Short mmCIF file of C-alpha atoms and ligand atoms in Angstrom, two decimals:
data_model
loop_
_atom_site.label_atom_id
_atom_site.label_comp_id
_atom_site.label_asym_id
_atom_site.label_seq_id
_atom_site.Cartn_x
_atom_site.Cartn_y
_atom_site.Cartn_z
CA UNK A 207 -33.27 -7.11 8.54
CA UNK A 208 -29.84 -5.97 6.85
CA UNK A 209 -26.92 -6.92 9.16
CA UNK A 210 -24.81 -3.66 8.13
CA UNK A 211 -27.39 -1.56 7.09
CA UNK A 212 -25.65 1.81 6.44
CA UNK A 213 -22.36 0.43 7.47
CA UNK A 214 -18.89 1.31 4.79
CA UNK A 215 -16.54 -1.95 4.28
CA UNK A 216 -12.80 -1.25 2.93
CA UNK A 217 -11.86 -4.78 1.35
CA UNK A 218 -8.87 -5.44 0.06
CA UNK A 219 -8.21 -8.51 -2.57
CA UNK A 220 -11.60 -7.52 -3.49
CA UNK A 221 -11.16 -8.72 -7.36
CA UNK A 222 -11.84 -12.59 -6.73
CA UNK A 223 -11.88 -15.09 -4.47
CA UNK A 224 -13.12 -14.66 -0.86
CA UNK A 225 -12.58 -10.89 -1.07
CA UNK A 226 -15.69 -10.47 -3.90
CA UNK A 227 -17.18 -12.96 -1.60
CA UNK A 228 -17.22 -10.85 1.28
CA UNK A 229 -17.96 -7.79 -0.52
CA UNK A 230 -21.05 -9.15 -2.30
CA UNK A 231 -22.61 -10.40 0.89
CA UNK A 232 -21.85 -7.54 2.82
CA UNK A 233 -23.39 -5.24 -0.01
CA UNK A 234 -26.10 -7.60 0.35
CA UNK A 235 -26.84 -7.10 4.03
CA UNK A 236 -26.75 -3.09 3.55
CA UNK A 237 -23.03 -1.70 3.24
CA UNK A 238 -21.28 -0.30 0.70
CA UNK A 239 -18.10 -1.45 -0.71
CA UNK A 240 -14.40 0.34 -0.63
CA UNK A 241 -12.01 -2.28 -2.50
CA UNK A 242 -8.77 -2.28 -3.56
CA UNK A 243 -6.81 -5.22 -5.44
CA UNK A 244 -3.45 -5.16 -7.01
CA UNK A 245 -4.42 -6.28 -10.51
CA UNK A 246 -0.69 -7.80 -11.88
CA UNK A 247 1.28 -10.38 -11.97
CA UNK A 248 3.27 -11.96 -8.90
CA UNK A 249 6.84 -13.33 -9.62
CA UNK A 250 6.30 -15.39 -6.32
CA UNK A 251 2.66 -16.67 -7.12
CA UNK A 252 2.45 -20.02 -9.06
CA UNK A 253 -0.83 -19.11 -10.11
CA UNK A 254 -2.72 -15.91 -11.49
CA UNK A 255 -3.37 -13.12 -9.64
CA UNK A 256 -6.81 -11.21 -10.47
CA UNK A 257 -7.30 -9.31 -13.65
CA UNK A 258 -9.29 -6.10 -14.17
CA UNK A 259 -12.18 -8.41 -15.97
CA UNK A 260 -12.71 -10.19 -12.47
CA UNK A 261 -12.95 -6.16 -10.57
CA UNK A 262 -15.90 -5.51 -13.15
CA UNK A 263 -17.03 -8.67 -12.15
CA UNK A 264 -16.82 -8.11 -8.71
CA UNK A 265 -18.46 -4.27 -9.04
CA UNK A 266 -21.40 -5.78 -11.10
CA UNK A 267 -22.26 -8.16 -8.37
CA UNK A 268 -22.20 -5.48 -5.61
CA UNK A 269 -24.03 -3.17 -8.01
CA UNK A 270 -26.45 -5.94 -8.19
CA UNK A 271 -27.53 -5.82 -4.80
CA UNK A 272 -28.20 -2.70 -4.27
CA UNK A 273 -25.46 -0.64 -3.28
CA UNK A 274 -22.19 1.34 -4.14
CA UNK A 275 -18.88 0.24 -4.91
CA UNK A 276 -15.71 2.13 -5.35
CA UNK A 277 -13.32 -0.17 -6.58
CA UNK A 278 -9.79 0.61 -7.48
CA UNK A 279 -6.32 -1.02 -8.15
CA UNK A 280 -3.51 -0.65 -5.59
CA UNK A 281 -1.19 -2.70 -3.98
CA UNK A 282 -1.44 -3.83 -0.11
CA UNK A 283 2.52 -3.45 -0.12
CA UNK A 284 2.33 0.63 -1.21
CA UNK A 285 0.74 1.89 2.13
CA UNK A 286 0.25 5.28 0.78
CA UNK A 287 -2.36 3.97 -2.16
CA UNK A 288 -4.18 2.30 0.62
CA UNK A 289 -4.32 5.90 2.68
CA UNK A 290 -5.43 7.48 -0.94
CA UNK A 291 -8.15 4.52 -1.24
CA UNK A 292 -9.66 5.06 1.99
CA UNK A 293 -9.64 8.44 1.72
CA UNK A 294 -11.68 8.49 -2.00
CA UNK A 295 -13.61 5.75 -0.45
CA UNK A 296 -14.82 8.09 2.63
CA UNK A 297 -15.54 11.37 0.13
CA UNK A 298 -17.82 9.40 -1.48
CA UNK A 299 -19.57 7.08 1.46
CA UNK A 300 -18.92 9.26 4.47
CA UNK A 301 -17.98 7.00 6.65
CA UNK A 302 -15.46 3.91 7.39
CA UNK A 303 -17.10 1.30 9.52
CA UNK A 304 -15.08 -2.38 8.72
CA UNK A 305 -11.99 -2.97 7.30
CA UNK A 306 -11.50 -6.61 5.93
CA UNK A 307 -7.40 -7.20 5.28
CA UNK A 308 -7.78 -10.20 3.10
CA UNK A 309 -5.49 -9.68 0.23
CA UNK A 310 -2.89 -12.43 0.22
CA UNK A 311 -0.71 -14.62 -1.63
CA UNK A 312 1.00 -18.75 -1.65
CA UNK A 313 4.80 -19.31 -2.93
CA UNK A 314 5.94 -22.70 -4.27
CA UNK A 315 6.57 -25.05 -1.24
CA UNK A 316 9.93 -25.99 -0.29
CA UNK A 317 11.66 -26.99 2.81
CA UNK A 318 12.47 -23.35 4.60
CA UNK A 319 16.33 -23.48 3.73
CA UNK A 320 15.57 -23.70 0.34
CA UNK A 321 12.97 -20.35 0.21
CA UNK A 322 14.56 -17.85 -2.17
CA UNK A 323 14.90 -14.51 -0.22
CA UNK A 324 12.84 -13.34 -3.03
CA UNK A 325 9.58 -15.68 -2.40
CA UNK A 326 10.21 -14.92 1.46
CA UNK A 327 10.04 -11.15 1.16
CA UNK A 328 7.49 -11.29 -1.33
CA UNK A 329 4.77 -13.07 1.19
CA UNK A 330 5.92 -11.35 3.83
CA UNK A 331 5.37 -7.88 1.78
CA UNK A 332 1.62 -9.11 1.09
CA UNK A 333 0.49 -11.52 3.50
CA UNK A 334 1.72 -9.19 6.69
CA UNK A 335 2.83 -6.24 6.42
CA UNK A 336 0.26 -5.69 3.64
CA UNK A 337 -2.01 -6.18 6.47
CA UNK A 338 -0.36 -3.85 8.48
CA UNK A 339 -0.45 -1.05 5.86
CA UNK A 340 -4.42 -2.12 5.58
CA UNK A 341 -4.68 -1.18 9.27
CA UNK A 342 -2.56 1.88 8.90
CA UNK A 343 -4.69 3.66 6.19
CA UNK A 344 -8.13 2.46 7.99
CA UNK A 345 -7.67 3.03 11.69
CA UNK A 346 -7.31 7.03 11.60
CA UNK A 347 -10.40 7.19 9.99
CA UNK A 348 -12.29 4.87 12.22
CA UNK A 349 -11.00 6.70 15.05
CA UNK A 350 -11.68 9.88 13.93
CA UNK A 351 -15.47 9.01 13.18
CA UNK A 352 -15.77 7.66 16.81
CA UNK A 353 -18.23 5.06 15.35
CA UNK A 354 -16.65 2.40 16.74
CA UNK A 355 -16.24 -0.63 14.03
CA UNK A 356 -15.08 -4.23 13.13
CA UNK A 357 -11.91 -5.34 11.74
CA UNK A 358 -11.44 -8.57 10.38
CA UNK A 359 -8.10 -9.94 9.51
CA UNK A 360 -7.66 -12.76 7.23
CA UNK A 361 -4.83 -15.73 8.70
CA UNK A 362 -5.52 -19.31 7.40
CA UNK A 363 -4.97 -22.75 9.32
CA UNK A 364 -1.48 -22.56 8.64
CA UNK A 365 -0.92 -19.85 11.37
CA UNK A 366 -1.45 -22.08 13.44
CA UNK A 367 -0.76 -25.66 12.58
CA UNK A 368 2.32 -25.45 10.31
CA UNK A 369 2.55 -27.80 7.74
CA UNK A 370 5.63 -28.62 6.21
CA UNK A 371 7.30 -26.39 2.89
CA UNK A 372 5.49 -23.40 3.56
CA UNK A 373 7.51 -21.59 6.24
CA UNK A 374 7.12 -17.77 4.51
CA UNK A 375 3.09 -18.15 4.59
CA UNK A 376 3.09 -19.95 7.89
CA UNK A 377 5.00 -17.36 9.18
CA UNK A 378 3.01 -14.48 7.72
CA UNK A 379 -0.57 -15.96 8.90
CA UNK A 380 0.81 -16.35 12.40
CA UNK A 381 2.11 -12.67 11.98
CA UNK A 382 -1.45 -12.26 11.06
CA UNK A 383 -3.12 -13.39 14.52
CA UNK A 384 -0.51 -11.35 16.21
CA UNK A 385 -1.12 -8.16 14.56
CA UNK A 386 -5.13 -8.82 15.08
CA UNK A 387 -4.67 -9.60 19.11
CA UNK A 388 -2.70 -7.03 19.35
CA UNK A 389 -5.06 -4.40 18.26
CA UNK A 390 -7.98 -5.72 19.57
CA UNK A 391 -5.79 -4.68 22.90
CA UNK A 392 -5.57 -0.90 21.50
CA UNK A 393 -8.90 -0.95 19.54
CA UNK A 394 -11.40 -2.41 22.43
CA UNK A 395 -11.77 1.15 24.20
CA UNK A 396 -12.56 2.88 20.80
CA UNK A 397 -15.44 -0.08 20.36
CA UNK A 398 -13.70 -1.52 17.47
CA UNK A 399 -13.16 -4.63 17.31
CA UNK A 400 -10.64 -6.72 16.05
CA UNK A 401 -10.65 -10.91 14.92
CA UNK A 402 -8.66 -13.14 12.85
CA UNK A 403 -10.53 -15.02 10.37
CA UNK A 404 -8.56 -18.68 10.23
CA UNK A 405 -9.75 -20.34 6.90
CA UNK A 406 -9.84 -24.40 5.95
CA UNK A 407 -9.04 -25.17 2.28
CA UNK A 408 -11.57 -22.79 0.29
CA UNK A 409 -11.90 -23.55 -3.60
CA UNK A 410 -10.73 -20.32 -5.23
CA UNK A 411 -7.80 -19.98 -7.90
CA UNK A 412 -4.85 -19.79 -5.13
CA UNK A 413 -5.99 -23.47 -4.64
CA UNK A 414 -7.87 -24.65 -7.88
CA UNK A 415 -4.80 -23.01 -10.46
CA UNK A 416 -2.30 -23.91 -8.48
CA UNK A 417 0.26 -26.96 -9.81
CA UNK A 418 2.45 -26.00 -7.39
CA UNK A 419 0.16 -27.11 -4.39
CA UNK A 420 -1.01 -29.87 -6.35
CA UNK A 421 2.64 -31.44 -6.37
CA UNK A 422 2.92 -30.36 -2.59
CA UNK A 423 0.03 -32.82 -1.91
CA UNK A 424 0.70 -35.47 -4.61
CA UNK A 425 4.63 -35.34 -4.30
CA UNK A 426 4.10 -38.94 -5.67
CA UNK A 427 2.86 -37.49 -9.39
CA UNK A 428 5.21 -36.02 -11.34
CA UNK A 429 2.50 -33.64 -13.02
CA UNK A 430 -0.52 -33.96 -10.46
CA UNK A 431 -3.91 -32.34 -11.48
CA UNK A 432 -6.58 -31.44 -9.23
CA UNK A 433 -8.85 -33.85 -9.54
CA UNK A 434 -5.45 -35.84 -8.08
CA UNK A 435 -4.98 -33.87 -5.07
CA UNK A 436 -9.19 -33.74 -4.14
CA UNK A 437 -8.88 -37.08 -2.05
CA UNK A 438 -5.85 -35.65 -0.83
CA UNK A 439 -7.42 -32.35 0.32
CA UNK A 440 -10.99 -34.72 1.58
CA UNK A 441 -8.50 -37.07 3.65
CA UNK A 442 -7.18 -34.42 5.61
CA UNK A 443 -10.78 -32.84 6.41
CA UNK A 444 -12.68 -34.16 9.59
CA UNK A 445 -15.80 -33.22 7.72
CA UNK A 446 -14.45 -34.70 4.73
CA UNK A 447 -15.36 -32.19 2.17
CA UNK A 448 -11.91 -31.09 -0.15
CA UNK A 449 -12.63 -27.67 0.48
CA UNK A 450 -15.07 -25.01 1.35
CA UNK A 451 -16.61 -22.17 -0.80
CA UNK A 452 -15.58 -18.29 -0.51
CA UNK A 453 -19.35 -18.01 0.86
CA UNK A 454 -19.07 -20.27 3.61
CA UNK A 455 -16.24 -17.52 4.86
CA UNK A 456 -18.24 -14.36 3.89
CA UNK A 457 -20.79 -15.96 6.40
CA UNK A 458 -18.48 -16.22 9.10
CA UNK A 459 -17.20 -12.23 7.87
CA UNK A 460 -20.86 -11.09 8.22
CA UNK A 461 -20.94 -12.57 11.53
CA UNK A 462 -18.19 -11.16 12.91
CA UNK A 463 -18.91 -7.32 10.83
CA UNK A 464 -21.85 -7.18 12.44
CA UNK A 465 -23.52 -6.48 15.85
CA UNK A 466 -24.30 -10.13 16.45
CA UNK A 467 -20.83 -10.12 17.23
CA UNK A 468 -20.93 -7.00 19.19
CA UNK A 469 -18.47 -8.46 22.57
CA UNK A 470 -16.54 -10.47 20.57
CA UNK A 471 -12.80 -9.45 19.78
CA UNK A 472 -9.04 -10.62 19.85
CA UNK A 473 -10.63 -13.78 18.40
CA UNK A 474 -9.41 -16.16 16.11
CA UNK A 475 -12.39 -18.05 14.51
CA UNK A 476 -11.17 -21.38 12.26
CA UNK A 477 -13.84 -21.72 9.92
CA UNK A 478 -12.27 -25.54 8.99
CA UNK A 479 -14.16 -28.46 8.84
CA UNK A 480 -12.48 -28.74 12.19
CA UNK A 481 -8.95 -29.38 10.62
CA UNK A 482 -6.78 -27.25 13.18
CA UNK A 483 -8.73 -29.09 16.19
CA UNK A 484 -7.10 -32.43 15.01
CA UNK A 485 -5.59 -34.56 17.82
N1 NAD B 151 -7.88 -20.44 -0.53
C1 NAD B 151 -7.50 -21.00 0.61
O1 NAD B 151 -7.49 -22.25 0.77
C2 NAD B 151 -7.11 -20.15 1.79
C3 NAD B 151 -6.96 -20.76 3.04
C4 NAD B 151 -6.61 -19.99 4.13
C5 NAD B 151 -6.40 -18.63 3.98
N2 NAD B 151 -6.54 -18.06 2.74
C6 NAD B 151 -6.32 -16.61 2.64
O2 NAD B 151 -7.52 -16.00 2.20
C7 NAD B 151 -7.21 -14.75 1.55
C8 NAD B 151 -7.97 -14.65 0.25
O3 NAD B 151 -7.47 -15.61 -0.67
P1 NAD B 151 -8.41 -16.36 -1.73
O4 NAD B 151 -8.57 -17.75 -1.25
O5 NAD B 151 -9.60 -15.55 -2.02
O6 NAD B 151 -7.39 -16.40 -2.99
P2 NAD B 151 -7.34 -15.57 -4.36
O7 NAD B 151 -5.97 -15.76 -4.89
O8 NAD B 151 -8.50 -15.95 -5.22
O9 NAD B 151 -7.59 -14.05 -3.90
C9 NAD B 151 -6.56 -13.21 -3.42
C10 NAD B 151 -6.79 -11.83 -4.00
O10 NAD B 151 -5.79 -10.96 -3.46
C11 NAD B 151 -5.24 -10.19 -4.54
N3 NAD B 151 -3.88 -9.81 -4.18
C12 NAD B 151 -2.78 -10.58 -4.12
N4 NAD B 151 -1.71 -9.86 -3.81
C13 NAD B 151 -2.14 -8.58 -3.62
C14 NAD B 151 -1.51 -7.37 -3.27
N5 NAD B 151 -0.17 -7.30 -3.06
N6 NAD B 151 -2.25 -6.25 -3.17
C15 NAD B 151 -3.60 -6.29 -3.39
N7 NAD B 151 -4.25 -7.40 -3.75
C16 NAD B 151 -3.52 -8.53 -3.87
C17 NAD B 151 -5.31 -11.12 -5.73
O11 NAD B 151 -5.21 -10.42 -6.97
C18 NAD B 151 -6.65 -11.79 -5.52
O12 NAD B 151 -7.71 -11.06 -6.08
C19 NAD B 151 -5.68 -14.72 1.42
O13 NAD B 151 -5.14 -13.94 2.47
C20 NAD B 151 -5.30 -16.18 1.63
O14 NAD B 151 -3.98 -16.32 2.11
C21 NAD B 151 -6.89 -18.78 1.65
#
């Protein structure tokens, strides 16, 4: 039987990556898709951020299942083209059911007095208070249904075991779990839940096209690859695996979207190989 049969999904980051993830097996199990993704270039991103070729991509393998997509381009950091996003997303679907904040971005490590102000703001911007606006243009409309709902927000292991050089992301995913426990506090009387989802090391391009975590794991190589930072990424994995797939954490989304996971809230579920459990 489909999971979220019926159910509307707002997604944003939806272009790649564990966003299309999400969206494809939530499509899958019986929703249809709202997505946003910003579509250019970061200054503070070592690697690429999604083009319009990988949206398509994306809308073709929603379209595939079954069910509707509206897909458009806007920024997490413009709150109002969120609000306009939802709102086209609602005149088409009707409704507004889960809202999945996963848009997010990595800067080039460095020990914290060295950040730029410029790489700080700009994962700040994204990583949390994009995830803020996300809430803000979602909520309303969840609340004014009266449907109840699911919200997922996405943090990572670093908000909560802090690894060294990446003080603006650590910062932001811990921001993260306190936005998400917070409003599970507001949200639990309107039946809408709210959890963090914590990811491991998962194999899409912020990790796979980016030198500048390579050299962050392999500060012995002057011009590490990734094949030089795998045994790197394995070593540090109780399970042992480098990294896990953008499915493994649309499994744990669909679990937590859906009425399987109808008591749980203000929950932080690491989906890690067990890395943030280490003694
Ligand atoms: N890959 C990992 O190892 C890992 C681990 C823990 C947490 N995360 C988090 O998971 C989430 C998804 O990342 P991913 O692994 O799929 O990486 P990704 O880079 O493939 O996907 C991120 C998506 O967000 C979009 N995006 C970036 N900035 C945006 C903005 N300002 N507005 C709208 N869209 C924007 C990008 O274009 C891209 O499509 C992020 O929040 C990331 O921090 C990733």
């Amino acid at each position: 039987m489909a999971r979220v049969a019926g159910k509307v999904a707002f997604i944003t980051g939806v272009a790649r990556g564990q966003g299309r993830a999400h969206a494809v097996r939530l499509a899958a199990e019986g929703a249809d898709i709202i997505g946003v993704d910003s579509l250019e270039p970061d200054a503070s991103a070592p690697y690429p951020m999604a083009t319009p070729e990988q949206l398509d991509d994306t809308v073709a393998a929603v379209e595939r299942t079954g069910r509707r997509i509206l897909a458009t381009k806007a920024d997490v950091r413009d709150r109002d083209a969120l609000l306009d996003a939802v709102k086209s997303g609602i005149d088409r679907f009707g409704r507004l059911d889960i809202l999945i904040a996963n848009a997010g971005i990595v800067t080039t490590g460095r020990p914290t007095w060295e950040v730029p102000q410029q790489d700080w703001d700009a994962v700040i911007a994204t990583n949390l208070t994009g995830v803020v606006n996300s809430v803000a243009a979602a909520v309303p409309a969840m609340l004014q249904a009266g449907n109840g709902g699911s919200i997922i927000l996405t943090s990572s292991g670093a908000g909560m075991r802090h690894v060294g050089n990446l003080a603006p992301y650590n910062a932001s995913k811990a921001g993260v779990i306190a936005v998400g426990k917070t409003l599970a506090n507001e949200l639990a009387p309107h039946a809408i839940r709210v959890n963090v989802l914590a990811p491991g090391t998962v194999g899409t391009e912020m990790v796979t096209k980016n030198d500048e975590l390579f050299r962050l794991f392999r500060p012995d190589l002057e011009s590490p690859t990734l094949e030089d930072a795998i045994p790197v990424f394995s070593a540090m994995m109780p399970m042992g695996r480098p990294w896990l797939d953008a499915e493994d954490m649309a499994d744990a989304v669909l679990f937590l979207a859906s009425d399987d996971a109808k008591y749980i809230t203000g929950q932080v579920l690491a989906v890690d190989q067990g890395v943030t459990n280490r003694p």
